[in-house]
């Protein structure tokens, strides 16, 4: 049996929507873009949505629009996908890593406040694995110290925090529509904000620095990029969006089956989710292995699972310990002990909308065998 870590779930109707676009004369900057952006403003309650060709470019645009530049410090989490910190490096800003909480794996607000200096410009927090960060605390800190607050919600489309949807926190937020995310565009991302200035800047920069309204096509008023999201991708994301609630429910049901079946393996903990969150849209299914299975033993589990045809993931190896960050920026082990410890022990199991109970059984049985063999 071959079981991938993630697998896109695309319906026939969604394929038809993409094909329909191919028969029009709008392959970029057309009606599907507007439709996608409208769906996301309606969903999050934000005033403005600006689609981009990836979650990473969406983050980059926000950093630029906020004027974060060379030498500025941004406090962020090391327990995330690399893009949430790389976006700072694009503008030569300095990432300052605050450690995470051991239960939710999200940035620890108490540690954030201690790291603020006169150079701090922003806090960039991530709703990791779909679980919202502590936005109430983060908003308080940002307000008190007059810092920008950025929400990387790439993994949390549909999640809520105290009744408010993820993507609605901070000065600006992003979602991603990469194929392993809850909603897929192929490649794709989107920025959400209530600030017209941020919105205008992002839209202009995403489109080669053109004016956002009644500009000439070959007139460029600032440095821009081609970060536009094409109509085919927008059409797919729009069609998928109609199924979001069902997708969230499916993923939740799969997670519950995993939780139940894995409870017989004493060498691991199933995911913990705070009651505060109310609603959770799960991105991945990550278990925490016992201490004696950390590091090399975890790598061994991953390779043994692969031999059985089961793909597992190393979510997340802390960003500050990534080879590039160690070599070029001089980060060392020891600055974020919680993230480092968790990073050695977390293991992502196959998780996607149409994962069957039979497949789950095979994953659990295999994991059990391998753990018993190597522990
Ligand atoms: C997926 C992801 C991104 C980047 O999104 P892309 O669309 O792949 O560029 C950024 N941050 C986090 C936390 C992610 O999981």
Coordinates of C-alpha atoms and ligand atoms in Angstrom, one line a residue:
X1 CA 0.0 0.0 0.0
X2 CA 1.3 3.5 -1.0
X3 CA 0.2 6.2 1.3
X4 CA 1.5 9.8 0.7
X5 CA 1.7 12.4 3.3
X6 CA -0.8 14.6 1.5
X7 CA -2.9 14.2 -1.5
X8 CA -4.9 16.8 -3.5
X9 CA -8.7 16.3 -3.5
X10 CA -10.0 17.7 -6.7
X11 CA -13.6 17.1 -7.9
X12 CA -14.8 16.8 -11.5
X13 CA -16.8 20.0 -11.1
X14 CA -13.7 21.8 -10.1
X15 CA -11.8 20.6 -13.1
X16 CA -14.7 21.8 -15.3
X17 CA -14.4 25.3 -13.7
X18 CA -10.7 25.4 -14.7
X19 CA -11.4 24.3 -18.2
X20 CA -14.1 26.9 -18.5
X21 CA -11.5 29.6 -17.9
X22 CA -9.3 28.2 -20.6
X23 CA -12.1 28.9 -23.1
X24 CA -12.2 32.6 -22.2
X25 CA -9.9 35.4 -23.1
X26 CA -9.0 36.1 -19.4
X27 CA -6.2 34.0 -18.2
X28 CA -4.9 36.6 -15.8
X29 CA -6.4 39.6 -14.0
X30 CA -10.0 38.5 -14.8
X31 CA -13.3 37.8 -13.0
X32 CA -12.1 34.7 -11.1
X33 CA -9.5 36.8 -9.3
X34 CA -12.2 39.2 -8.2
X35 CA -14.4 36.3 -7.1
X36 CA -11.7 34.7 -5.0
X37 CA -10.8 37.9 -3.3
X38 CA -14.5 38.6 -2.6
X39 CA -14.9 35.2 -1.1
X40 CA -12.0 35.7 1.2
X41 CA -13.1 39.2 2.4
X42 CA -16.6 37.9 3.1
X43 CA -15.2 34.9 4.9
X44 CA -12.7 36.7 7.2
X45 CA -14.6 40.0 7.5
X46 CA -11.6 41.9 6.3
X47 CA -12.0 44.9 4.0
X48 CA -9.3 44.0 1.4
X49 CA -8.0 40.8 -0.1
X50 CA -5.1 40.7 -2.6
X51 CA -4.4 37.4 -4.3
X52 CA -0.8 36.5 -5.0
X53 CA 0.9 33.6 -6.7
X54 CA 2.0 31.9 -3.5
X55 CA 1.7 32.3 0.3
X56 CA 5.4 33.2 0.3
X57 CA 5.0 36.1 -2.1
X58 CA 2.0 37.2 -0.1
X59 CA 4.2 37.4 3.0
X60 CA 7.0 39.2 1.1
X61 CA 4.5 41.8 -0.2
X62 CA 3.3 42.5 3.4
X63 CA 6.9 42.9 4.7
X64 CA 7.5 45.4 1.9
X65 CA 4.2 47.2 2.3
X66 CA 4.9 47.7 6.0
X67 CA 8.3 49.3 5.2
X68 CA 10.2 46.7 7.1
X69 CA 13.8 47.0 5.9
X70 CA 17.5 46.5 6.5
X71 CA 18.3 46.2 10.2
X72 CA 14.8 46.1 11.5
X73 CA 14.0 43.3 13.9
X74 CA 10.9 41.1 13.6
X75 CA 10.0 38.7 16.4
X76 CA 8.8 35.4 15.0
X77 CA 8.5 31.7 15.7
X78 CA 11.1 29.1 14.8
X79 CA 8.5 26.4 14.7
X80 CA 7.1 26.9 11.2
X81 CA 7.6 26.4 7.5
X82 CA 10.7 28.3 6.3
X83 CA 8.7 30.9 4.3
X84 CA 7.4 32.7 7.4
X85 CA 11.0 33.7 8.2
X86 CA 12.5 33.9 4.7
X87 CA 10.1 36.7 3.9
X88 CA 12.1 38.8 6.4
X89 CA 15.4 38.0 4.9
X90 CA 14.2 39.1 1.4
X91 CA 14.2 42.7 2.9
X92 CA 17.3 42.2 5.0
X93 CA 15.3 42.4 8.2
X94 CA 16.6 40.4 11.2
X95 CA 14.5 37.5 12.5
X96 CA 14.4 37.3 16.3
X97 CA 13.1 33.9 17.4
X98 CA 10.8 33.7 20.4
X99 CA 10.4 30.2 21.7
X100 CA 7.0 28.3 21.5
X101 CA 4.6 26.9 24.0
X102 CA 5.0 23.1 24.5
X103 CA 1.3 22.4 24.3
X104 CA 0.1 24.3 21.2
X105 CA 3.6 24.7 19.5
X106 CA 2.7 28.3 18.9
X107 CA 4.8 31.4 19.7
X108 CA 4.9 32.2 23.4
X109 CA 3.6 35.7 24.0
X110 CA 5.4 36.1 27.3
X111 CA 8.7 35.5 25.6
X112 CA 7.9 37.8 22.7
X113 CA 7.6 40.9 25.0
X114 CA 11.1 40.1 26.5
X115 CA 12.7 40.3 23.1
X116 CA 11.4 43.7 22.1
X117 CA 14.2 46.3 21.5
X118 CA 14.3 49.8 19.9
X119 CA 14.8 48.1 16.5
X120 CA 11.8 45.8 16.7
X121 CA 9.2 46.7 14.0
X122 CA 6.8 43.8 14.0
X123 CA 5.7 40.5 15.4
X124 CA 5.0 37.8 12.9
X125 CA 3.1 34.9 14.4
X126 CA 1.9 31.6 12.7
X127 CA -1.2 29.6 13.3
X128 CA 0.8 26.4 13.2
X129 CA -0.8 23.2 12.0
X130 CA -4.2 25.1 11.9
X131 CA -4.2 26.0 15.6
X132 CA -4.5 29.8 16.1
X133 CA -1.8 31.7 17.9
X134 CA -2.7 33.6 21.1
X135 CA -4.0 36.6 19.2
X136 CA -5.5 38.5 22.2
X137 CA -2.1 38.5 24.0
X138 CA -0.2 39.3 20.8
X139 CA -2.5 42.2 19.9
X140 CA -2.0 43.6 23.4
X141 CA 1.8 43.5 23.1
X142 CA 1.8 44.9 19.6
X143 CA -0.5 47.8 20.6
X144 CA 1.5 48.6 23.8
X145 CA 4.8 48.7 21.9
X146 CA 3.4 50.2 18.7
X147 CA 4.5 47.2 16.6
X148 CA 3.0 45.8 13.4
X149 CA 1.4 42.5 13.8
X150 CA 1.4 39.9 11.0
X151 CA -0.6 36.7 10.9
X152 CA 0.8 33.8 8.8
X153 CA -2.4 31.8 8.6
X154 CA -1.2 29.7 5.7
X155 CA -2.2 26.5 7.6
X156 CA -5.4 27.7 9.2
X157 CA -8.0 28.6 6.7
X158 CA -11.3 28.0 8.5
X159 CA -9.9 28.0 12.0
X160 CA -11.2 30.4 14.7
X161 CA -9.8 32.0 17.8
X162 CA -12.4 33.1 20.4
X163 CA -15.1 33.3 17.8
X164 CA -13.0 35.3 15.3
X165 CA -11.7 33.7 12.1
X166 CA -8.0 33.2 11.5
X167 CA -6.9 35.6 8.8
X168 CA -8.6 38.5 10.6
X169 CA -5.8 39.2 13.1
X170 CA -3.1 41.8 13.0
X171 CA -2.3 44.5 10.4
X172 CA -2.3 41.9 7.6
X173 CA -2.6 38.1 7.2
X174 CA -2.0 35.5 4.6
X175 CA -3.4 32.2 3.5
X176 CA -1.8 29.8 1.1
X177 CA -3.5 27.6 -1.5
X178 CA -0.5 25.2 -2.0
X179 CA -1.6 21.6 -2.8
X180 CA -1.2 20.3 0.7
X181 CA -3.3 23.1 2.3
X182 CA -7.0 22.9 3.1
X183 CA -8.0 24.7 -0.2
X184 CA -5.9 24.3 -3.3
X185 CA -5.2 26.6 -6.2
X186 CA -2.1 24.8 -7.5
X187 CA 0.2 27.5 -6.4
X188 CA -1.4 30.5 -4.8
X189 CA -1.8 32.7 -1.8
X190 CA -3.8 35.8 -0.6
X191 CA -3.3 38.8 1.6
X192 CA -6.0 40.1 4.0
X193 CA -6.0 43.5 5.6
X194 CA -8.3 46.3 6.7
X195 CA -5.7 48.9 5.8
X196 CA -6.2 50.6 2.4
X197 CA -2.6 51.7 2.1
X198 CA -1.3 48.2 2.7
X199 CA -3.8 46.8 0.2
X200 CA -2.9 49.4 -2.5
X201 CA 0.8 48.8 -2.1
X202 CA 0.5 45.0 -2.1
X203 CA -1.7 45.1 -5.2
X204 CA 0.6 47.5 -7.1
X205 CA 3.8 45.6 -6.1
X206 CA 2.2 42.2 -7.1
X207 CA 1.5 43.7 -10.5
X208 CA 4.9 45.1 -11.5
X209 CA 4.5 48.4 -9.6
X210 CA 1.6 49.6 -11.7
X211 CA -1.0 52.0 -10.3
X212 CA -3.9 50.1 -8.8
X213 CA -6.5 52.2 -10.6
X214 CA -6.6 53.8 -14.0
X215 CA -2.9 53.5 -14.6
X216 CA -1.3 52.9 -17.9
X217 CA -0.2 49.3 -18.6
X218 CA 3.4 50.3 -19.2
X219 CA 3.7 52.9 -16.5
X220 CA 5.4 51.7 -13.3
X221 CA 5.4 54.0 -10.3
X222 CA 7.3 51.8 -7.9
X223 CA 9.5 48.6 -7.8
X224 CA 7.2 45.7 -8.4
X225 CA 7.1 42.0 -9.0
X226 CA 5.1 39.6 -11.0
X227 CA 3.3 38.0 -8.0
X228 CA 0.0 37.8 -9.8
X229 CA -2.3 34.7 -9.4
X230 CA -3.6 33.4 -12.7
X231 CA -7.3 32.8 -13.5
X232 CA -6.9 29.0 -13.7
X233 CA -5.6 28.9 -10.1
X234 CA -8.3 31.4 -8.9
X235 CA -11.0 29.3 -10.6
X236 CA -9.8 26.1 -8.8
X237 CA -9.6 27.9 -5.4
X238 CA -13.0 29.4 -5.8
X239 CA -14.6 26.1 -6.7
X240 CA -12.8 24.4 -3.8
X241 CA -13.8 27.1 -1.4
X242 CA -17.4 26.1 -1.8
X243 CA -16.5 22.8 0.0
X244 CA -14.4 24.3 2.8
X245 CA -16.8 23.4 5.6
X246 CA -17.1 19.8 4.4
X247 CA -13.4 19.5 4.0
X248 CA -12.8 20.7 7.5
X249 CA -15.3 18.2 8.9
X250 CA -13.7 15.4 6.9
X251 CA -10.3 16.2 8.2
X252 CA -11.6 16.5 11.7
X253 CA -13.2 13.0 11.4
X254 CA -9.9 11.5 10.2
X255 CA -8.0 13.1 13.1
X256 CA -10.5 11.6 15.6
X257 CA -10.1 8.2 14.1
X258 CA -6.3 8.6 14.3
X259 CA -6.6 9.8 17.9
X260 CA -8.6 6.8 18.9
X261 CA -6.5 4.2 17.2
X262 CA -3.2 5.7 18.3
X263 CA -4.2 5.9 21.9
X264 CA -2.9 2.3 22.3
X265 CA 0.6 3.4 21.5
X266 CA 2.0 4.7 24.8
X267 CA 5.2 6.0 23.2
X268 CA 3.5 9.0 21.6
X269 CA 1.0 11.8 22.3
X270 CA -1.7 12.7 19.9
X271 CA -2.3 16.4 19.0
X272 CA -3.5 18.7 21.8
X273 CA -5.8 21.5 21.0
X274 CA -6.7 24.4 23.2
X275 CA -10.4 24.8 24.2
X276 CA -10.0 28.5 23.5
X277 CA -9.8 27.8 19.8
X278 CA -13.4 26.7 19.5
X279 CA -13.0 25.8 15.8
X280 CA -10.1 24.1 14.3
X281 CA -9.3 23.6 10.6
X282 CA -6.6 20.9 10.6
X283 CA -3.6 21.3 8.3
X284 CA -1.6 18.2 9.2
X285 CA -1.8 15.4 11.7
X286 CA 1.3 15.6 13.9
X287 CA 2.1 13.3 16.9
X288 CA 4.7 13.9 19.5
X289 CA 7.0 10.9 20.2
X290 CA 8.3 10.0 23.6
X291 CA 11.7 11.4 24.5
X292 CA 13.5 8.1 23.9
X293 CA 12.3 8.2 20.3
X294 CA 13.6 11.7 19.5
X295 CA 16.1 12.7 16.9
X296 CA 17.9 9.8 15.1
X297 CA 15.2 7.3 16.3
X298 CA 12.6 9.5 14.7
X299 CA 14.5 9.6 11.5
X300 CA 14.7 5.9 11.6
X301 CA 10.9 5.7 12.1
X302 CA 10.4 7.9 9.1
X303 CA 12.7 5.8 6.9
X304 CA 11.1 2.5 8.1
X305 CA 7.6 3.8 7.4
X306 CA 8.8 4.9 3.9
X307 CA 10.0 1.3 3.3
X308 CA 6.4 0.2 3.9
X309 CA 5.1 2.8 1.4
X310 CA 4.0 5.3 4.1
X311 CA 5.3 8.8 3.7
X312 CA 5.7 10.7 7.0
X313 CA 6.9 14.3 7.5
X314 CA 9.4 16.1 9.7
X315 CA 7.1 18.9 10.7
X316 CA 8.9 21.1 11.8
X317 CA 12.6 21.2 12.0
X318 CA 13.2 24.6 13.7
X319 CA 14.0 27.4 11.3
X320 CA 17.0 28.7 13.2
X321 CA 18.6 25.3 12.9
X322 CA 18.2 25.0 9.1
X323 CA 21.6 24.8 7.4
X324 CA 21.3 28.1 5.7
X325 CA 20.3 29.9 8.9
X326 CA 23.2 28.4 10.9
X327 CA 25.7 29.1 8.2
X328 CA 24.8 32.5 6.9
X329 CA 23.1 34.0 10.0
X330 CA 25.0 32.3 12.8
X331 CA 22.1 30.9 14.7
X332 CA 22.9 28.2 17.2
X333 CA 21.2 25.5 19.1
X334 CA 20.0 26.5 22.5
X335 CA 18.2 29.8 21.8
X336 CA 14.7 28.1 21.6
X337 CA 14.9 25.0 23.7
X338 CA 11.2 24.2 23.6
X339 CA 11.0 24.4 19.8
X340 CA 14.2 22.4 19.5
X341 CA 12.9 19.6 21.8
X342 CA 9.5 19.5 20.1
X343 CA 11.2 19.6 16.7
X344 CA 13.1 16.4 17.5
X345 CA 9.9 14.6 18.5
X346 CA 7.1 15.7 16.2
X347 CA 6.1 13.4 13.3
X348 CA 3.5 14.1 10.7
X349 CA 1.5 11.1 9.6
X350 CA -0.4 10.8 6.2
X351 CA -3.3 13.2 6.4
X352 CA -5.6 14.2 3.5
X353 CA -9.4 14.5 2.8
X354 CA -9.9 11.1 1.4
X355 CA -7.7 9.0 3.6
X356 CA -9.6 5.8 4.3
X357 CA -10.0 4.0 7.6
X358 CA -8.2 1.0 6.1
X359 CA -5.2 3.2 5.3
X360 CA -5.3 4.7 8.8
X361 CA -5.2 1.1 10.2
X362 CA -2.2 0.3 8.1
X363 CA -0.4 3.5 9.2
X364 CA -1.1 2.8 12.9
X365 CA -0.2 -0.9 12.7
X366 CA 3.0 -0.1 10.9
X367 CA 4.0 2.7 13.3
X368 CA 3.3 0.3 16.3
X369 CA 5.5 -2.4 14.8
X370 CA 8.3 0.0 14.0
X371 CA 8.3 1.6 17.4
X372 CA 8.3 -1.7 19.2
X373 CA 11.2 -2.8 17.1
X374 CA 13.5 0.2 17.6
X375 CA 12.6 1.6 21.0
Ligands
LIG1 C1 2.6 26.8 3.2 C2 3.1 27.8 4.1 C3 3.6 29.0 3.7 C4 3.9 29.3 2.2 O1 2.9 29.1 1.3 P1 3.3 28.8 -0.2 O2 2.0 29.1 -0.9 O3 3.8 27.4 -0.3 O4 4.3 29.8 -0.6 C5 4.0 30.0 4.6 N1 3.9 29.8 5.9 C6 3.4 28.6 6.4 C7 3.3 28.5 7.9 C8 3.1 27.6 5.5 O5 2.7 26.4 6.0

